[in-house]
CSV table of C-alpha atoms in Angstrom, one decimal:
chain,number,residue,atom,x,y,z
M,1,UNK,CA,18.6,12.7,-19.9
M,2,UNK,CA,19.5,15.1,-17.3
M,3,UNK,CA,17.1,16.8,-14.3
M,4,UNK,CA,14.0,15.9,-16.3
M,5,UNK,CA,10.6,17.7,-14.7
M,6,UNK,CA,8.7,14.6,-14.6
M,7,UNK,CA,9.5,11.1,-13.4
M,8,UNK,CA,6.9,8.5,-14.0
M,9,UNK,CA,7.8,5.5,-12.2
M,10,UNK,CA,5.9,1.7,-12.7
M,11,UNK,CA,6.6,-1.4,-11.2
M,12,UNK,CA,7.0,-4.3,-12.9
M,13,UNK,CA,7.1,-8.2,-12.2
M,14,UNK,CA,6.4,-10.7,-14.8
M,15,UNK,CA,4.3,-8.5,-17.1
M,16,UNK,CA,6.0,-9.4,-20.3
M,17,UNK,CA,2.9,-9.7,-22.2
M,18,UNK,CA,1.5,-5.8,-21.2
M,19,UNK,CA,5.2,-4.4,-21.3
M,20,UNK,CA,4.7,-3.7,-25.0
M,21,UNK,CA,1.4,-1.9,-24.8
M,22,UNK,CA,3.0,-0.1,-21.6
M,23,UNK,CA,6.1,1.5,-23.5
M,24,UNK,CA,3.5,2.3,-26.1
M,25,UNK,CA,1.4,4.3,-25.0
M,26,UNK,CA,4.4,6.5,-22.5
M,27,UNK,CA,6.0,6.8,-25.4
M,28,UNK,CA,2.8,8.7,-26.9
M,29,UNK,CA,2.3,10.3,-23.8
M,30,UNK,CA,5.7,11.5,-23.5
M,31,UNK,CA,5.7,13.0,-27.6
M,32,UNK,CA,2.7,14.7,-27.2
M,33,UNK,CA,3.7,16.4,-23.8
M,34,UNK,CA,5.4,19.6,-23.7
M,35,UNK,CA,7.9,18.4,-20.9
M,36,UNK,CA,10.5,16.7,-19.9
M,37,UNK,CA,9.8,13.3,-18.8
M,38,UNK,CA,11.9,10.2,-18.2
M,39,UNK,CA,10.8,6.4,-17.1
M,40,UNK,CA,12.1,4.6,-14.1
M,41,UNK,CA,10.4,1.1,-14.8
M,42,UNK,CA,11.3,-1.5,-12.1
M,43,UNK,CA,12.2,-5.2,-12.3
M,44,UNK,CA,10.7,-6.7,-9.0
M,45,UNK,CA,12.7,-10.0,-9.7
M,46,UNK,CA,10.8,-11.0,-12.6
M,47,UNK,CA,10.8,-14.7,-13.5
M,48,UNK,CA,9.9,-14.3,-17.3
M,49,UNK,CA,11.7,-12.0,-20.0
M,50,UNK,CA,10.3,-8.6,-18.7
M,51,UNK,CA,14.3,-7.5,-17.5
M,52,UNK,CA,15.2,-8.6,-20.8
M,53,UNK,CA,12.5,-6.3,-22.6
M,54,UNK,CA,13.4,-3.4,-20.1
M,55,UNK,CA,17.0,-4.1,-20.9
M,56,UNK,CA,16.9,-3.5,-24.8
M,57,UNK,CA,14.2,-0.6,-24.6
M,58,UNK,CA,16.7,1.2,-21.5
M,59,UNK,CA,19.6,0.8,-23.9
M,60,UNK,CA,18.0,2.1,-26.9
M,61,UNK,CA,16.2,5.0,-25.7
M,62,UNK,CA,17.6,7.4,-22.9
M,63,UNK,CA,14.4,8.6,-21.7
M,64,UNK,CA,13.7,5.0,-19.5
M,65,UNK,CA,16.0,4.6,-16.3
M,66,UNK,CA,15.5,1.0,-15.5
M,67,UNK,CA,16.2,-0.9,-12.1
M,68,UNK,CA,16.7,-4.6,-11.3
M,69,UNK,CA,16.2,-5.4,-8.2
M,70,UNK,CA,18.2,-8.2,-6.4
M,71,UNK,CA,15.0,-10.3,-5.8
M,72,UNK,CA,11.2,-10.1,-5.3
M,73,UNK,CA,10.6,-7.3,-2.7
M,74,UNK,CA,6.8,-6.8,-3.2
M,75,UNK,CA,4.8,-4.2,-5.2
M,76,UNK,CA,5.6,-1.3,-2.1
M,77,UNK,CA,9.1,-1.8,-1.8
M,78,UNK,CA,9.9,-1.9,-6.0
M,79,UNK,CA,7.8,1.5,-5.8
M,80,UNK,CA,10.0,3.3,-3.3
M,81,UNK,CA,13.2,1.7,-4.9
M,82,UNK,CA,11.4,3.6,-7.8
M,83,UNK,CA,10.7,7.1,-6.0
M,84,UNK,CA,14.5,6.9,-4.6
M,85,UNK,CA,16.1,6.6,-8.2
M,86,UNK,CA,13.1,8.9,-9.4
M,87,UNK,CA,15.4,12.5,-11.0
M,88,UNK,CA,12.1,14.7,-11.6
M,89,UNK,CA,12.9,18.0,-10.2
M,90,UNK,CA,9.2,18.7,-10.1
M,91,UNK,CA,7.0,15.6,-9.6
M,92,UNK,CA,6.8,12.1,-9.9
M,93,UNK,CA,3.9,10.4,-10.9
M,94,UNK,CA,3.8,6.3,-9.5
M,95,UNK,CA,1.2,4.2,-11.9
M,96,UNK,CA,1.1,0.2,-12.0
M,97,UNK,CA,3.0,-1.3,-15.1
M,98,UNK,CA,-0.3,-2.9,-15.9
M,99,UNK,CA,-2.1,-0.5,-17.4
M,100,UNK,CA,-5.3,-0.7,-15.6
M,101,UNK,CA,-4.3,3.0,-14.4
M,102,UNK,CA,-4.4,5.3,-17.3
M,103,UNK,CA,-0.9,7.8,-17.8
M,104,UNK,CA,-2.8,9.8,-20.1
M,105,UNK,CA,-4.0,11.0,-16.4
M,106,UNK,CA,-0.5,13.1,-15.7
M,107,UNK,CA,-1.7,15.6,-18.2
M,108,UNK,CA,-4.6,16.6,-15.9
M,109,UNK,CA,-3.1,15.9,-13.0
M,110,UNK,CA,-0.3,18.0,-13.7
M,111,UNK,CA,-2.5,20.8,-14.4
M,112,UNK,CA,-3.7,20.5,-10.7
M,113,UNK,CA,0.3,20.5,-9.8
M,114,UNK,CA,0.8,23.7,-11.5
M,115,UNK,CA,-2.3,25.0,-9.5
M,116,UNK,CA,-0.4,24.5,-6.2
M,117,UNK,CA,-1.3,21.0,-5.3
M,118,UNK,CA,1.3,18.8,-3.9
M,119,UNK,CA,-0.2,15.2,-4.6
M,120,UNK,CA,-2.9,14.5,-6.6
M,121,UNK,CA,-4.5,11.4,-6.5
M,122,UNK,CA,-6.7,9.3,-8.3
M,123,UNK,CA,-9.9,8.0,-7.3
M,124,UNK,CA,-11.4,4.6,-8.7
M,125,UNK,CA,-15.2,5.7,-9.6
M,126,UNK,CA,-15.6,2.5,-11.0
M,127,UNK,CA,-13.5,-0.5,-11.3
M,128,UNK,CA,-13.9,-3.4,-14.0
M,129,UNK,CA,-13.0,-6.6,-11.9
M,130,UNK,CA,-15.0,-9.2,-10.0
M,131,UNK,CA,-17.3,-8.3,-8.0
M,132,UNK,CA,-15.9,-10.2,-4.8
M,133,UNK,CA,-12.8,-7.9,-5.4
M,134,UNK,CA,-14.5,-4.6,-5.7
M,135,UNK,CA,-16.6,-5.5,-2.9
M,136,UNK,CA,-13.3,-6.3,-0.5
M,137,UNK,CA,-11.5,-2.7,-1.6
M,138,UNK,CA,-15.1,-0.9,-1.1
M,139,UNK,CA,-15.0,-2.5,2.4
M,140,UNK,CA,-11.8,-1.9,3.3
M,141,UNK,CA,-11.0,1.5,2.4
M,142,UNK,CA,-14.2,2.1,4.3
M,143,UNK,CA,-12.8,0.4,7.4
M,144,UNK,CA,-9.5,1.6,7.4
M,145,UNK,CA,-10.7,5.3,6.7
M,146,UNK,CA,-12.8,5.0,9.8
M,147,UNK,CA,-10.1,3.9,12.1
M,148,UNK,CA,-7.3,5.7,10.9
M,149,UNK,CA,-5.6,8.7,12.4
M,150,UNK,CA,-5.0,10.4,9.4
M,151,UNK,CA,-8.0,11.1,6.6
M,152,UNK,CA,-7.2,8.3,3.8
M,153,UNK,CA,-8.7,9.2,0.6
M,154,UNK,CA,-11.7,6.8,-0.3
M,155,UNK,CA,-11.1,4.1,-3.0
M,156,UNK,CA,-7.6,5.5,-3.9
M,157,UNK,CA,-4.2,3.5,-4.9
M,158,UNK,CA,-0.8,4.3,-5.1
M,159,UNK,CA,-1.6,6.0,-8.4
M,160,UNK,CA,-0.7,9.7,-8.2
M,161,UNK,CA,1.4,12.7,-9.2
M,162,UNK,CA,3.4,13.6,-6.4
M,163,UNK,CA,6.2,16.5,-5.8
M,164,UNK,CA,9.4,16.5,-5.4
M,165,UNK,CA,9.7,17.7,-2.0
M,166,UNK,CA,6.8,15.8,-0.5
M,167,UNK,CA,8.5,12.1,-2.8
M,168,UNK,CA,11.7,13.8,-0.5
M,169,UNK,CA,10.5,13.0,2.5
M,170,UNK,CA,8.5,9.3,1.7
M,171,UNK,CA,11.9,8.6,0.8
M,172,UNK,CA,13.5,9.7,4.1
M,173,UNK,CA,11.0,7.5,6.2
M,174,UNK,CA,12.6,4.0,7.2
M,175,UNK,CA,9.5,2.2,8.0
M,176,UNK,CA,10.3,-1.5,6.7
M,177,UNK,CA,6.6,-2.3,6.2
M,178,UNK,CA,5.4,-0.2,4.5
M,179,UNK,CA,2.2,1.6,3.2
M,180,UNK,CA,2.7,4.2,0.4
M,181,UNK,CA,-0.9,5.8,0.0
M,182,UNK,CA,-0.6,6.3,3.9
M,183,UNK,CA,2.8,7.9,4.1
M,184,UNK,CA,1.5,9.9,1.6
M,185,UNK,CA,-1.8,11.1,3.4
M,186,UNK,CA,0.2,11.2,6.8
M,187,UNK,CA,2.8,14.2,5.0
M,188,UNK,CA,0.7,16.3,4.3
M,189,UNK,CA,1.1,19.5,2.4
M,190,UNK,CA,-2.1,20.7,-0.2
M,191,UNK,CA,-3.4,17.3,-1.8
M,192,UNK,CA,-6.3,16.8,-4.2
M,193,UNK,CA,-8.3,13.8,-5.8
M,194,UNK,CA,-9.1,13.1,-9.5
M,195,UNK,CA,-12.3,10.7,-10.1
M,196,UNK,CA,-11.3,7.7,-13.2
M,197,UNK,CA,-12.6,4.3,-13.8
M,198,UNK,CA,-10.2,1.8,-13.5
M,199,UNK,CA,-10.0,-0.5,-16.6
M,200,UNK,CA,-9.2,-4.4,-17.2
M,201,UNK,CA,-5.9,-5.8,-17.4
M,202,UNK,CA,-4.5,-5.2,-21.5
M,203,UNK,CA,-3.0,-8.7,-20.6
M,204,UNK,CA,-2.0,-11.0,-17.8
M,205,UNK,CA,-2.8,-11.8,-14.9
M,206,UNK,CA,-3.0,-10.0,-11.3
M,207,UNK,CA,-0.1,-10.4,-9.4
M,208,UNK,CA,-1.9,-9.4,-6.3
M,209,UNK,CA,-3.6,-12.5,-5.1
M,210,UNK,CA,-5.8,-12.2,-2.0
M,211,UNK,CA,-3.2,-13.3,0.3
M,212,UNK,CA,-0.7,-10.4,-0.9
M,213,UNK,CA,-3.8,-8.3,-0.6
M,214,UNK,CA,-4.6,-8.6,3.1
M,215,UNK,CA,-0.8,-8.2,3.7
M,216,UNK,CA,-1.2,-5.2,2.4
M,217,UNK,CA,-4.4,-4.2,4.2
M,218,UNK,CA,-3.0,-5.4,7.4
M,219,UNK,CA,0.1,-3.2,7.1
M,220,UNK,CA,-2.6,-0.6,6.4
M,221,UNK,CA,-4.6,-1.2,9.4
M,222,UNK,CA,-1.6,-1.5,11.7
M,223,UNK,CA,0.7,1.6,10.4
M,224,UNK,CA,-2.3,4.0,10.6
M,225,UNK,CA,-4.4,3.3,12.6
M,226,UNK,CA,-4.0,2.8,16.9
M,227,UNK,CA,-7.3,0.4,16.4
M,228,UNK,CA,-5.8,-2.9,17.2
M,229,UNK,CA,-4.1,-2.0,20.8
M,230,UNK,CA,-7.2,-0.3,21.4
M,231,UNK,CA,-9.6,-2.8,20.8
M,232,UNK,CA,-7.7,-5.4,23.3
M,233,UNK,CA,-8.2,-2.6,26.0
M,234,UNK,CA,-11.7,-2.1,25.2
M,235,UNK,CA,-12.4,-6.1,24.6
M,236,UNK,CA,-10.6,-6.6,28.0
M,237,UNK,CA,-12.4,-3.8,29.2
M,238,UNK,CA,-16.0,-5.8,28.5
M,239,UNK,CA,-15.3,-9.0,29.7
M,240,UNK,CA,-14.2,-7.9,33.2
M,241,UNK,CA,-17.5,-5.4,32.6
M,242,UNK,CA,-19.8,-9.0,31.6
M,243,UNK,CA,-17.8,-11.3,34.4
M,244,UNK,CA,-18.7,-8.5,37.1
M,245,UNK,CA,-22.2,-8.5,36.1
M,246,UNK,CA,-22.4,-12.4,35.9
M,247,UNK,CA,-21.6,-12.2,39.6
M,248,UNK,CA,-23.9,-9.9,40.4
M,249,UNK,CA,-26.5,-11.6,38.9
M,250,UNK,CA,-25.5,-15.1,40.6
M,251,UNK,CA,-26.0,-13.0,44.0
M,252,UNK,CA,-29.1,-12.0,43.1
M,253,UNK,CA,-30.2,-15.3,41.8
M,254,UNK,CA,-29.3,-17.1,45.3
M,255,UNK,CA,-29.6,-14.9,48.4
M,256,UNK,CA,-32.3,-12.4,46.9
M,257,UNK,CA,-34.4,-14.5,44.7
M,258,UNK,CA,-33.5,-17.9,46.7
M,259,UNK,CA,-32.9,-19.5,43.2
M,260,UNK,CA,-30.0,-21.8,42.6
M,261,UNK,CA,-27.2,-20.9,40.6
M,262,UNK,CA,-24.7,-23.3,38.2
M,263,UNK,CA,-21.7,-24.7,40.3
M,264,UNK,CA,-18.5,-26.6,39.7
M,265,UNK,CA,-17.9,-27.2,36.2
M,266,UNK,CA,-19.7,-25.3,33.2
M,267,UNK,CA,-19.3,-22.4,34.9
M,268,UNK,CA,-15.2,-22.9,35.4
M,269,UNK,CA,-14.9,-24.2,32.0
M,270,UNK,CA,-16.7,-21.0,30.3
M,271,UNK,CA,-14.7,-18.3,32.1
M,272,UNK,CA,-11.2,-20.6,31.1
M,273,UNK,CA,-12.4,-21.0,27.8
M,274,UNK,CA,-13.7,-17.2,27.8
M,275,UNK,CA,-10.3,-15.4,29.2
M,276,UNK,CA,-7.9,-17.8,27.7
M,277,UNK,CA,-9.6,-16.8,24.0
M,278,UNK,CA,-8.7,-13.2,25.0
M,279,UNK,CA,-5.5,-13.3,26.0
M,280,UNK,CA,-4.6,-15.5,23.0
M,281,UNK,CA,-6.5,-12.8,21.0
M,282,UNK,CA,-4.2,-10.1,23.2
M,283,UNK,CA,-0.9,-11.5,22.8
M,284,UNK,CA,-1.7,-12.2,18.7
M,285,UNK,CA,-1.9,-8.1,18.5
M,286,UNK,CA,1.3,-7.2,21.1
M,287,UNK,CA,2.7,-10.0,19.2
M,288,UNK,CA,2.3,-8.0,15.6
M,289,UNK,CA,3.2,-4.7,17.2
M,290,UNK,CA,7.0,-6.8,18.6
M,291,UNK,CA,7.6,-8.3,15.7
M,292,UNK,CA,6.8,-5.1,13.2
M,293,UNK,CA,9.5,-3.5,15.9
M,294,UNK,CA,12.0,-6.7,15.7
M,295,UNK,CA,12.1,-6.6,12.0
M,296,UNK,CA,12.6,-2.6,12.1
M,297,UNK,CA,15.6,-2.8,14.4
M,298,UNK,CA,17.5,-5.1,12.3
M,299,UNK,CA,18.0,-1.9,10.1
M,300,UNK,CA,18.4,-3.6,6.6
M,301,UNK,CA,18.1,-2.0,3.6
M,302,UNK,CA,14.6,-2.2,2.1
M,303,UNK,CA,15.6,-3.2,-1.1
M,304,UNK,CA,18.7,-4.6,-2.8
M,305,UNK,CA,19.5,-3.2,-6.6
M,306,UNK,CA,21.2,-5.2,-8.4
M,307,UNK,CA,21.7,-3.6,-11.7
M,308,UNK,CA,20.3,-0.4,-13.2
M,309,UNK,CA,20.5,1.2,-16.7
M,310,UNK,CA,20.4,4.7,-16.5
M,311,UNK,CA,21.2,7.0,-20.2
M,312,UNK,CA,21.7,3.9,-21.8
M,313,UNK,CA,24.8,2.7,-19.5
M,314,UNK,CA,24.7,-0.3,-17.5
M,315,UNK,CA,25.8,0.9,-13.4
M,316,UNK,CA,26.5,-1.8,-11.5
């Protein structure tokens, strides 16, 4: 399939078990749509038979474009190896390979394209997981919205429909940790959101545990937002602002008031124990911003394709 309108691209990594209901219900999708429309599924290293699946569905039907990729690089990087081999010459639409994101959403999200909207994003109205999980997203998006620079949509993912020219220059950023419903805000251009509830898994489990999750939050925090530098200042900035009045009031204490005031010891240890928390506290967040900047410099790819299957031919 050549220059088709419409890329949809899904990551995948060891969802063996939903890959059937997956290719199912595109393959619907893409019969009952009036336009062109390839695949570009994504083999984040799988360690079941999901490249094996993608492998005899790629060569069989020239509408999926499938990547391997050379090991697990994580749920961001598989997407943008995804939006790089992406062909739509209108928009490309990035959805989760587990089918708690419905793509019977492109048809109305495309409407909204054709309208002049460059991304159009969905918005979780409700979501059918635990309740310690929806809690931590309501929280965070909350958090991060409100000490961002740039005006994240509430409760929205990755999914979205997203044009050509604005996937153009996602692709051209070289940030190595990266954060795609960010860099998607932070471009720009006319953008819209489209309210959903999120379903269960069809099968499977999560891949995102909480661990992956803060990751992922944390690159959040510290891509968008100047928060964390700020906060040392401002925490360094009340501690000299408490220490100064602790002195005050010792003066006060002893040659207004005639009182005594603590000597020696508990008063040492508190402000060693006090400033030594803070700078440890300080040198944790410089430390995040050097090391986000080490691993930048190094200028590596940020992913490694190993294999891909594009109009049912293996490239190598």
């Amino acid at each position: 399939m050549n220059n088709p309108q419409i890329s949809i691209v899904a990551p995948l990594y060891n969802e063996s078990e939903t890959f059937p209901h997956l290719v199912e219900r595109l393959n619907s999708l893409m019969d009952r749509l009036p336009l062109s429309i390839e695949v570009v599924l994504i083999d984040d290293g799988s360690r079941d038979n999901t490249a094996t699946l993608m492998q005899a569905l790629a060569l069989s039907d020239p509408r999926y474009h499938c990547v391997f990729l050379a090991r697990n690089h994580g749920h961001q990087l598989a997407l943008s190896a995804g939006m790089n081999e992406a062909r739509g010459t209108e928009a490309i639409m990035v959805i989760d390979g587990d089918l708690q994101d419905p793509p019977e959403l492109l048809e109305d999200f495309y409407k909204l394209y054709k309208e002049g909207y460059d991304v159009v994003y969905a918005v979780r109205r409700k979501r059918k997981e635990g309740w310690i999980k929806r809690l931590a997203y309501h929280s965070f998006y909350r958090i991060l919205r409100s000490i961002s620079y740039i005006d994240i949509p509430l409760d929205s993912g990755d999914f979205a429909l997203v044009s050509r020219r604005v996937v153009d220059v996602m692709n051209a950023m070289p940030e190595e940790s990266r954060y795609l419903r960010g860099m998607r805000t932070w471009v720009g251009f006319k953008q819209t959101g489209v309210e959903y509830e999120r379903d269960e898994r069809i099968a499977g489990e999560s891949k995102y545990s909480f661990a992956l999750l803060f990751k992922l939050a944390y690159n959040g925090i510290f891509n968008f937002s100047e928060f964390p530098i700020k906060l040392l200042t401002r925490l360094g900035g009340t501690a000299i602002a408490f220490s100064m009045m602790y002195f005050i009031y010792n003066l006060i204490k002893k040659y207004v008031l005639g009182m005594d005031v603590p000597q020696g010891f508990p008063a040492t240890l508190f402000a060693i124990i006090f400033f030594g928390g803070l700078n440890l506290f300080g040198l944790g967040i410089i430390g995040e911003y050097v090391l986000r900047i080490f691993f930048q410099s190094k200028g590596r790819p940020l992913f490694i394709i190993k294999s891909k299957i594009l109009n049912k031919q293996w490239e190598k």
